[in-house]
Tab-separated table of C-alpha atoms and ligand atoms in Angstrom:
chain	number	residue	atom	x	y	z
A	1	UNK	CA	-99.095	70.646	-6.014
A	2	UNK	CA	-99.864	74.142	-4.283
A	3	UNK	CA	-101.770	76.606	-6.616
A	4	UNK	CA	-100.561	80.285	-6.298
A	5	UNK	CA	-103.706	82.494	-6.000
A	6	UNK	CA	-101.968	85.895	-7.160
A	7	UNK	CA	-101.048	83.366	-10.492
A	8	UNK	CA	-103.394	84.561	-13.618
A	9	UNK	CA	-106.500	82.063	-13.650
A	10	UNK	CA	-105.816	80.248	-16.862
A	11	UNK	CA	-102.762	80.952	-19.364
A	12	UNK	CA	-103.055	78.995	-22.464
A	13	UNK	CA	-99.375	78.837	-24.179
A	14	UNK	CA	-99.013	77.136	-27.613
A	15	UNK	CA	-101.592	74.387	-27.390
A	16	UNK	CA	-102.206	72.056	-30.204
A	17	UNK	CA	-104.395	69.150	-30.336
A	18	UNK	CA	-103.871	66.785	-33.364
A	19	UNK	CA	-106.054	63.231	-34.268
A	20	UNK	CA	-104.536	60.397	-35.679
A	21	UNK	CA	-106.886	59.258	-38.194
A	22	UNK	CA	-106.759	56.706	-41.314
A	23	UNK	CA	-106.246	59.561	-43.373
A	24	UNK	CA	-103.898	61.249	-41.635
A	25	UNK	CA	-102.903	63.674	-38.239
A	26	UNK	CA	-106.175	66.045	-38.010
A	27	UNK	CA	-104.551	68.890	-36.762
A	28	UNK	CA	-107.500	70.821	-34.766
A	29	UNK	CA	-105.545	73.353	-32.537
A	30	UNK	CA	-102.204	74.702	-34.145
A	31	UNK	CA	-100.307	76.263	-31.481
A	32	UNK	CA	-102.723	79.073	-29.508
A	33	UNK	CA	-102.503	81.039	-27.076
A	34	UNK	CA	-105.146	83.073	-24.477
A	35	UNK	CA	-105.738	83.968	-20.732
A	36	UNK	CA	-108.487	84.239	-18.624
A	37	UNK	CA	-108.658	86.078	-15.761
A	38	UNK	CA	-110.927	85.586	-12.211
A	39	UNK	CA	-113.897	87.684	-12.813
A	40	UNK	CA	-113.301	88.343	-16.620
A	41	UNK	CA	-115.483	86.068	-19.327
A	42	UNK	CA	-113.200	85.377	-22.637
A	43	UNK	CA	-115.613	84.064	-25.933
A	44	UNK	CA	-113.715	82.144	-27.973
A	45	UNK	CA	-116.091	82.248	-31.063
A	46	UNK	CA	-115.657	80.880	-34.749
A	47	UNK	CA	-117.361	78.141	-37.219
A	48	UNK	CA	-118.122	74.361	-36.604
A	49	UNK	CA	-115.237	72.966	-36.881
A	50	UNK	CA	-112.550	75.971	-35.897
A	51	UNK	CA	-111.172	73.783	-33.292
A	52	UNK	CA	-113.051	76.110	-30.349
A	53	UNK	CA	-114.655	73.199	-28.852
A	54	UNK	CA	-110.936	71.005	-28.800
A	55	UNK	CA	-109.009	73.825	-27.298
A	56	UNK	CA	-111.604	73.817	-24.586
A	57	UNK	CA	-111.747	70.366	-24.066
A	58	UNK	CA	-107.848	69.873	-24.120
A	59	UNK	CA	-107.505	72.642	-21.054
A	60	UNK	CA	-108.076	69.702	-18.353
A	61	UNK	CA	-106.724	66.874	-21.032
A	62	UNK	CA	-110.189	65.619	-21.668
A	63	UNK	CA	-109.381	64.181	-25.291
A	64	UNK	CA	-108.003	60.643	-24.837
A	65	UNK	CA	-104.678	59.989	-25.571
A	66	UNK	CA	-104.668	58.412	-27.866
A	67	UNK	CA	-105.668	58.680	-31.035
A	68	UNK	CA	-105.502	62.642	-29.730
A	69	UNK	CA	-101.627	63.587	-28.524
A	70	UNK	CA	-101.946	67.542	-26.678
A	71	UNK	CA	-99.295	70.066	-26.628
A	72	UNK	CA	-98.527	73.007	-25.182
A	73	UNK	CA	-98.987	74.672	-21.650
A	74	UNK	CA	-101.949	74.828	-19.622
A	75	UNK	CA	-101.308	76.492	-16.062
A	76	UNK	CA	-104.458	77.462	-13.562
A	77	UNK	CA	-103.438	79.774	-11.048
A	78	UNK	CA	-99.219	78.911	-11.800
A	79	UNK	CA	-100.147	75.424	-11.597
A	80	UNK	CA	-99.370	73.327	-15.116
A	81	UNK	CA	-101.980	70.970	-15.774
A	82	UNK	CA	-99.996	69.264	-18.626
A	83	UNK	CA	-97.320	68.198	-15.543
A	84	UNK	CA	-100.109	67.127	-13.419
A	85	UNK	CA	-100.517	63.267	-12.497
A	86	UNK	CA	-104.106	61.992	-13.555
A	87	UNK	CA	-104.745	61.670	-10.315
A	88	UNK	CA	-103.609	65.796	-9.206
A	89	UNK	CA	-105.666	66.685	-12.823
A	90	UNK	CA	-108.743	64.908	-10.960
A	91	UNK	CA	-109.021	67.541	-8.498
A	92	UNK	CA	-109.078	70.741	-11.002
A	93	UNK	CA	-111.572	68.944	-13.365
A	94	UNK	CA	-115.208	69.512	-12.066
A	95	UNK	CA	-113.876	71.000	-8.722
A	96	UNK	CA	-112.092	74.052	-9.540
A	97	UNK	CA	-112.223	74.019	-13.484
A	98	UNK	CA	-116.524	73.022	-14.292
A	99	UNK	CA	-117.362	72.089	-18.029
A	100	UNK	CA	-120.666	72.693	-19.565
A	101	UNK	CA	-120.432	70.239	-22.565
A	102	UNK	CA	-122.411	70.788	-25.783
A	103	UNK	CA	-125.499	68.695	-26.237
A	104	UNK	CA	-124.943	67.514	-22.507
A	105	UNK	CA	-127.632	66.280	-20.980
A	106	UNK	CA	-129.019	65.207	-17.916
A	107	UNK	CA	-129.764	61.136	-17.110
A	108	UNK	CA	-133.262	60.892	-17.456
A	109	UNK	CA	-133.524	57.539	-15.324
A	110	UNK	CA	-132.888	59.567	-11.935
A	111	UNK	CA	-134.541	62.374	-10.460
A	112	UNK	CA	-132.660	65.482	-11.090
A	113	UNK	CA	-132.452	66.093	-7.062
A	114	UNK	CA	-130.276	63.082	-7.093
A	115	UNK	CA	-127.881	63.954	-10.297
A	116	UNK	CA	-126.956	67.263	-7.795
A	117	UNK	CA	-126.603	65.218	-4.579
A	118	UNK	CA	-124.319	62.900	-6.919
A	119	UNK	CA	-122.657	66.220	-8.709
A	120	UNK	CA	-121.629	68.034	-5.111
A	121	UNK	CA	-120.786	64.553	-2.974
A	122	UNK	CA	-118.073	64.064	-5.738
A	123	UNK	CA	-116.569	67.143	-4.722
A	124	UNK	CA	-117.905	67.327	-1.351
A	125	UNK	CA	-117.327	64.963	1.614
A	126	UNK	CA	-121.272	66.055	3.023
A	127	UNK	CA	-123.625	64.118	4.299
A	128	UNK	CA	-127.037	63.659	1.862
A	129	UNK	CA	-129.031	65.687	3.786
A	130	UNK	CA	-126.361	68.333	3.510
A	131	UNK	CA	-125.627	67.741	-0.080
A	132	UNK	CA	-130.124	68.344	-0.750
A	133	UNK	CA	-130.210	71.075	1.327
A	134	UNK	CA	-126.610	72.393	-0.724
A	135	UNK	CA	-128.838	71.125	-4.175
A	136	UNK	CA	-131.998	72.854	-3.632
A	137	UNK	CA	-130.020	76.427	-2.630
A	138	UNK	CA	-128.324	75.497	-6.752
A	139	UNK	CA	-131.602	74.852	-7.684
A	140	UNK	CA	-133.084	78.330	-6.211
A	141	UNK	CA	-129.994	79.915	-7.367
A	142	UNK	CA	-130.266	79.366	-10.643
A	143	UNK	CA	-133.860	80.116	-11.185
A	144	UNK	CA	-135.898	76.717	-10.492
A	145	UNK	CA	-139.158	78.170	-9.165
A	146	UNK	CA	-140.244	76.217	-5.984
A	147	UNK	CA	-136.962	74.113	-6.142
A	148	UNK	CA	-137.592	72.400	-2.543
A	149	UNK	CA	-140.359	71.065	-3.483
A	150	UNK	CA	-139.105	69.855	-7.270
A	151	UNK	CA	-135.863	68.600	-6.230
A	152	UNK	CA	-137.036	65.280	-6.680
A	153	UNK	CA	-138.540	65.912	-10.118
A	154	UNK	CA	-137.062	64.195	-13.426
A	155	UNK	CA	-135.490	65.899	-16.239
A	156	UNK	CA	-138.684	64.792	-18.451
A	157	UNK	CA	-140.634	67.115	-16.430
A	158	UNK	CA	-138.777	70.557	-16.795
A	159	UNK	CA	-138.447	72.736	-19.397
A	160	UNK	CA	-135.347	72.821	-22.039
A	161	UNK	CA	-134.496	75.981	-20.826
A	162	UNK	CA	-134.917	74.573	-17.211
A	163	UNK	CA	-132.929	71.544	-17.548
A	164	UNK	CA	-130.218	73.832	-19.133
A	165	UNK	CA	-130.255	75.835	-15.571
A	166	UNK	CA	-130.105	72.346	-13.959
A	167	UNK	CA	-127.231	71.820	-15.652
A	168	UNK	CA	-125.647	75.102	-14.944
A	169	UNK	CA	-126.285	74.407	-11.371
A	170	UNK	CA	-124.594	71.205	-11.428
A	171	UNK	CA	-121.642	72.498	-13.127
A	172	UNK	CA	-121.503	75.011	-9.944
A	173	UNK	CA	-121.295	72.693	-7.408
A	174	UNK	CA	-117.967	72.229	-6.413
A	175	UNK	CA	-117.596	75.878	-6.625
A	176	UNK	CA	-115.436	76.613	-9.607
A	177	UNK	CA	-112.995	79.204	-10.349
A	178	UNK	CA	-113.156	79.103	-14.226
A	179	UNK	CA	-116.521	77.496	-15.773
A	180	UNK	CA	-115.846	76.536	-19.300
A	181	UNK	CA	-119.069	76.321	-21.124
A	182	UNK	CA	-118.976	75.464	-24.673
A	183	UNK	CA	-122.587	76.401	-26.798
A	184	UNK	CA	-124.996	76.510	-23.236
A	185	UNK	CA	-127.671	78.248	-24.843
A	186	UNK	CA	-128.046	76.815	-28.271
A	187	UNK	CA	-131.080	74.734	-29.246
A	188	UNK	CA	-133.016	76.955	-27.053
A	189	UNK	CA	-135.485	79.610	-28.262
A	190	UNK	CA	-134.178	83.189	-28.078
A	191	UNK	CA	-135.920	83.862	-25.250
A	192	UNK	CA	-134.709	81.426	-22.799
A	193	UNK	CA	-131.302	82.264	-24.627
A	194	UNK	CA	-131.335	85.987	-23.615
A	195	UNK	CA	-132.463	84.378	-20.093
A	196	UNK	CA	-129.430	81.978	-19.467
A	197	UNK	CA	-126.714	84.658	-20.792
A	198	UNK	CA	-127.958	87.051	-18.271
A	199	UNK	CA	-128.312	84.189	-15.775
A	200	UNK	CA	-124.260	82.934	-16.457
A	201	UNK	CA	-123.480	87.067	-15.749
A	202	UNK	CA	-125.204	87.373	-12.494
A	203	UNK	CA	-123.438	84.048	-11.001
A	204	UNK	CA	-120.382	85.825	-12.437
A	205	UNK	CA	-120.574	88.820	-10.508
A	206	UNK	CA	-121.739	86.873	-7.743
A	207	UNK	CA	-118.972	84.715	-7.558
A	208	UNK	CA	-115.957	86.264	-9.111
A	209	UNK	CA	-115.513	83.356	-11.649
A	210	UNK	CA	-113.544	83.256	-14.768
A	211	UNK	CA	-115.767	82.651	-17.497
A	212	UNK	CA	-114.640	80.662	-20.858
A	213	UNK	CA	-117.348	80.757	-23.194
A	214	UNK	CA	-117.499	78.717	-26.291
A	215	UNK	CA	-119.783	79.560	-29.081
A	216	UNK	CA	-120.798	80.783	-32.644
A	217	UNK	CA	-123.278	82.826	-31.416
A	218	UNK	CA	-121.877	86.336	-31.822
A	219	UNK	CA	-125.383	87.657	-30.648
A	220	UNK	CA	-124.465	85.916	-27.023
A	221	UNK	CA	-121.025	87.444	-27.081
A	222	UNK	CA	-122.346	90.995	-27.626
A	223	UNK	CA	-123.928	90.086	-24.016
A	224	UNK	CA	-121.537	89.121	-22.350
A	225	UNK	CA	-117.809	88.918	-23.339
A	226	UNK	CA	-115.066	90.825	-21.550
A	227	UNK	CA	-112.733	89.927	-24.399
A	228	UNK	CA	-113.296	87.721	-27.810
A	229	UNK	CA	-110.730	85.280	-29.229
A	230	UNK	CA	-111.911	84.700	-33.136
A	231	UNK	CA	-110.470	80.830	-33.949
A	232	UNK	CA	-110.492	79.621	-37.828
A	233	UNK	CA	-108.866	76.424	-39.034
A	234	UNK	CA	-107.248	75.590	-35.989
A	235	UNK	CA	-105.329	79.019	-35.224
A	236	UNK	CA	-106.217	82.438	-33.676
A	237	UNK	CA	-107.452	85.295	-36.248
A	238	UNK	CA	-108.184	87.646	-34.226
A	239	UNK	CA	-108.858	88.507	-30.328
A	240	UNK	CA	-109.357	92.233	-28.393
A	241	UNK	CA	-111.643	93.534	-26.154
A	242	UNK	CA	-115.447	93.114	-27.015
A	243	UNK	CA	-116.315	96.984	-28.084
A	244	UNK	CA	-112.698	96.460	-30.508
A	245	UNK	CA	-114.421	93.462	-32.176
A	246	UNK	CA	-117.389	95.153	-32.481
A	247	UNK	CA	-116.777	98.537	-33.497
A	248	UNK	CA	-113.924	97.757	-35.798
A	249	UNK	CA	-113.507	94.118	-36.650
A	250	UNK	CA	-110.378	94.047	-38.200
A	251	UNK	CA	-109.542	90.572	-39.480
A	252	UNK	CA	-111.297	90.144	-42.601
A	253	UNK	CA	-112.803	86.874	-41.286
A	254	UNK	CA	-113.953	88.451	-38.453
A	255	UNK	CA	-115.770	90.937	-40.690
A	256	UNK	CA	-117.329	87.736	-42.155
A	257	UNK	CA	-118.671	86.352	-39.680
A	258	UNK	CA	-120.146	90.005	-37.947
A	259	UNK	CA	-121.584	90.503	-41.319
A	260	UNK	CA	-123.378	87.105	-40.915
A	261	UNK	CA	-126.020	89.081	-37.800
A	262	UNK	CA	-128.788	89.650	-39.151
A	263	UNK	CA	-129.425	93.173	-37.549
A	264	UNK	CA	-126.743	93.978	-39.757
A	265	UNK	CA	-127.644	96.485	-42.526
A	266	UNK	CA	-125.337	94.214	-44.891
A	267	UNK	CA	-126.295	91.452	-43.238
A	268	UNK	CA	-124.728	88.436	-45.619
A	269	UNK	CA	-126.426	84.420	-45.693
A	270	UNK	CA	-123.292	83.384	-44.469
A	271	UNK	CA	-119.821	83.264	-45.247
A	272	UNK	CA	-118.809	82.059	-49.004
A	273	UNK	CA	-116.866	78.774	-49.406
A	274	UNK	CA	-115.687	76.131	-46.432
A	275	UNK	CA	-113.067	75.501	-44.240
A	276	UNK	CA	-109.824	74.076	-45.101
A	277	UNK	CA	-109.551	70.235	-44.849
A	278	UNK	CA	-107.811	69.853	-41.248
A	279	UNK	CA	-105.410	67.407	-42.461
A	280	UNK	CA	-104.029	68.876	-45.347
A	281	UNK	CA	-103.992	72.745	-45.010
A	282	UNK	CA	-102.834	75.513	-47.105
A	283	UNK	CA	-99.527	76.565	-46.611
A	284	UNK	CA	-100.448	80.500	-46.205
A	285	UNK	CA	-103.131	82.089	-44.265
A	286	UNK	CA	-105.917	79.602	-43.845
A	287	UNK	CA	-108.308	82.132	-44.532
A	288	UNK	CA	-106.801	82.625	-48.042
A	289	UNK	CA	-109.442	80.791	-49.964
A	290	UNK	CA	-112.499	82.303	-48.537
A	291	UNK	CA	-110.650	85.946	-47.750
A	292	UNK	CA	-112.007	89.000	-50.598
A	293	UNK	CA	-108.587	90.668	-50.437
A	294	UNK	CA	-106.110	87.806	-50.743
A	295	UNK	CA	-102.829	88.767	-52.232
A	296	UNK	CA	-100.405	86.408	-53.657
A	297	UNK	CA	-97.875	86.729	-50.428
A	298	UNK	CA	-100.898	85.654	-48.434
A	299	UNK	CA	-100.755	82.406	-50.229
A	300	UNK	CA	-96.998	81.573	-48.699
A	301	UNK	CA	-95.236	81.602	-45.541
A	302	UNK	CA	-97.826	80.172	-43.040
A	303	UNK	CA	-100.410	82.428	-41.177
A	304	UNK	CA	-99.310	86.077	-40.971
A	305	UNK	CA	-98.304	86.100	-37.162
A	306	UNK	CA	-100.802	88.330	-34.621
A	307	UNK	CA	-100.063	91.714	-35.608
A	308	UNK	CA	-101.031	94.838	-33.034
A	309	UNK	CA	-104.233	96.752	-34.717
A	310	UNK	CA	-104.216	99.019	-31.426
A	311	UNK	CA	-103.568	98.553	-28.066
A	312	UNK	CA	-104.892	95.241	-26.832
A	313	UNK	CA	-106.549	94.136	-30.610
A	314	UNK	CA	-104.540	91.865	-32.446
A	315	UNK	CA	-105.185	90.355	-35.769
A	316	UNK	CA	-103.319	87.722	-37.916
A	317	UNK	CA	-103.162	89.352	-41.164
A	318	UNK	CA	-100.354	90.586	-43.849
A	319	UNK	CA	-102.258	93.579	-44.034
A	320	UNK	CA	-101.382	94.964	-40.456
A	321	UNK	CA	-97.792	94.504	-41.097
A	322	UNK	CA	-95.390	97.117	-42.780
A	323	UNK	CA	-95.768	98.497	-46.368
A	324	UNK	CA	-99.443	97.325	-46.615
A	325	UNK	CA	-102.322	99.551	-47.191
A	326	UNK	CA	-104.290	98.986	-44.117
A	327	UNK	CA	-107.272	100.744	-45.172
A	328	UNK	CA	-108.158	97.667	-47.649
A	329	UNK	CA	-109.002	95.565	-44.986
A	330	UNK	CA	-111.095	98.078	-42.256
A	331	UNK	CA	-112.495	100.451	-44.633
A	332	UNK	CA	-116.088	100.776	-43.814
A	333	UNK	CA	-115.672	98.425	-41.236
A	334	UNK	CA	-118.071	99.298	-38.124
A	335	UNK	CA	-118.930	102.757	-38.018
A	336	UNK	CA	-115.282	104.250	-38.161
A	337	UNK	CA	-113.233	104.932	-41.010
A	338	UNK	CA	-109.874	105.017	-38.820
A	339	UNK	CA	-108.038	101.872	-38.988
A	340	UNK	CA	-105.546	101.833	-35.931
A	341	UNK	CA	-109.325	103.196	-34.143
A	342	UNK	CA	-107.166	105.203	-32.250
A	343	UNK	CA	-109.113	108.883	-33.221
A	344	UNK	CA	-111.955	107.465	-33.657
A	345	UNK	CA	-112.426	105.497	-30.480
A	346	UNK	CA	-111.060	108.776	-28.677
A	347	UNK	CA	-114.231	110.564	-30.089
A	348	UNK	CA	-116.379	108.039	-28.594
A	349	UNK	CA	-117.620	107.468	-25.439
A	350	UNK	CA	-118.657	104.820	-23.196
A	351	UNK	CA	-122.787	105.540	-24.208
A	352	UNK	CA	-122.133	105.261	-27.612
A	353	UNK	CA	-119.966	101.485	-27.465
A	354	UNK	CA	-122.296	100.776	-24.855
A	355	UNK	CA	-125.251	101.886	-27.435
A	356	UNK	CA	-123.658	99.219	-29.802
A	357	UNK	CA	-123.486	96.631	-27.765
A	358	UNK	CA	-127.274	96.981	-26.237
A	359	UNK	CA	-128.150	97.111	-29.914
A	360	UNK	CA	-126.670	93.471	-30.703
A	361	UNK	CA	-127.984	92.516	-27.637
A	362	UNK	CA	-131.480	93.712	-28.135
A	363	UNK	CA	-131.466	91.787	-31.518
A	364	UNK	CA	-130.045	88.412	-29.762
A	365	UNK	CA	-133.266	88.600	-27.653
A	366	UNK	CA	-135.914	89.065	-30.464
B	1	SF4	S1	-103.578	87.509	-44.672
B	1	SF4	FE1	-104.446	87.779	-46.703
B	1	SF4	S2	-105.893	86.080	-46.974
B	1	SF4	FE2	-105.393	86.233	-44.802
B	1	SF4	S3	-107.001	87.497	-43.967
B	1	SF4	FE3	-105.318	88.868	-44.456
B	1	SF4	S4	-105.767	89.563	-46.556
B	1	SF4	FE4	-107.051	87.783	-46.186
């Protein structure tokens, strides 16, 4: 099993993860697809319960099997994970593929110098004394003030924002190529938020990682996304690069969920309504019941396949496809009136998207 490094990073192709349950399959990831690339960080954002958080998990087969049976095609760097033996998986998970879970947490019965001994020995064969002097250069890395000297500190006696860097720390210690972090900054302040976004970018840059971010923060995306995938129900609405999502949202879900910020001049409480029941979904788009323009064709046929808004911005709605008036679904969307954003975006230039996003950003932080 011999990686190819000139392979993409990660190409997702048609996953689905479904749960047998007493009430039926659960049906949390219907057939997606996305790449990340070394260097690049992809959000894949949406609503509790959008199936973000199962399409992450299912990249290195974490769901057992069963009750949950996995689909699809996962190759890192040409190699297919869903071929691998357990035994070949064991030596992309942690190593070169790190998870950040959500809500993990570090053991509070050992001292968080030993969790990172533990953490890089697994990947490692170093000595201790290698493995602590590897540890406290994490530690310092990742923004631990005297770290040498509070290696041997427990997690009761750091901050939450400081355990969170511990953590991050840990997850880099086998060196990763792709770090797949799913909600890293939430339950902190906004503070400490704005902190650990910028702190994830600077080990980015530093070393040339793939980023997969997971979260329904679309204040942290603003930050620091390359390119957004928008997930609802279980299926992709909408994905393009982070100044397309921004500047003109097209997917009327996507819309939603922008107009949920609440630097937003029409900033809403939240979206109407709930999502579908995962086991017994409407046959249209899944956004149907929630959606302002729903037509009756939305209602049949299964989701409206990805349709091109402009080059690189996809969305998964009727209205993108022939003899639709497209201007129903992006009018007033963002601050152009231009639905394909191809004029528009030509007027613009790099200052004023980057205006935008430092805007969002700015807000994230207060
Ligand atoms: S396909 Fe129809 S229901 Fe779905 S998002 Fe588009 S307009 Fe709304």
């Amino acid at each position: 099993m011999t990686d190819d490094p000139n392979a993409p990073l990660l190409e997702v192709e048609d996953l689905s993860t479904s749960f047998r349950t007493d009430s039926g399959r659960l049906v949390a990831v219907d057939g997606i697809d996305f790449t990340v690339e070394a260097g690049e960080t992809v959000c894949l954002v949406g609503e509790s319960g959008s199936g973000k958080t199962v399409a992450s998990e299912s990249i290195t087969r974490l769901p057992n099997s069963p009750p949950a049976r996995i689909d699809g095609s996962v190759r890192f760097r040409g190699v297919d994970l869903f071929e691998c033996s357990d035994t070949d998986l064991r030596q992309y998970r942690g190593n070169r593929i790190a998870h950040i879970f959500q809500n993990s947490q570090l053991n509070h019965c050992y001292s968080v110098g030993w969790q990172i001994v533990e953490a890089i020995r697994i990947h490692e064969d170093v000595s201790k004394t290698a493995a602590r002097a590897r540890g406290i250069d994490l530690l310092e890395r990742v923004g631990i003030p005297n770290a040498s000297s509070r290696f041997d500190d427990y997690p009761h006696e750091f901050s939450g924002g400081q355990k969170q860097r511990i953590m991050i720390a840990m997850a880099l210690a086998g060196n990763p190529d792709l770090l797949i972090a799913d909600e890293p900054t939430t339950a902190l302040d906004l503070t400490v938020q704005a902190q650990l976004v910028r702190l994830l970018a600077e080990i980015q840059s530093e070393f040339g990682m793939g980023i997969l971010l997971v979260t329904h923060d679309l204040g942290v995306v603003a930050e620091i996304a390359d390119r957004v995938v928008v997930m609802y129900a279980g299926k992709i609405m909408e994905r393009g690069d982070v100044f397309d999502i921004f500047e003109r949202p097209a997917h009327p879900y996507t819309q939603a969920l922008l107009d949920c910020l609440p630097e937003r001049a029409n900033a809403s409480g939240g979206i109407p309504g709930s999502l579908p029941d995962p086991t017994a979904r409407p046959e249209g788009c899944r956004f149907a019941d929630r959606c302002p323009h729903t037509l009756e064709a939305c209602r049949t046929g299964g989701q409206p396949p990805e349709l091109e808004v402009e080059s690189g911005h996809h969305a998964s709605c009727i209205y993108y496809g022939q003899g639709y008036d497209v201007s129903v679904v992006c009018d007033g969307q963002g601050e152009s009136d231009d639905c394909d954003g191809q004029d528009e975006s030509d007027n613009r230039d790099s200052t004023d998207v980057s205006k935008d996003r430092e805007r969002v950003s700015e807000a994230n932080k207060r």
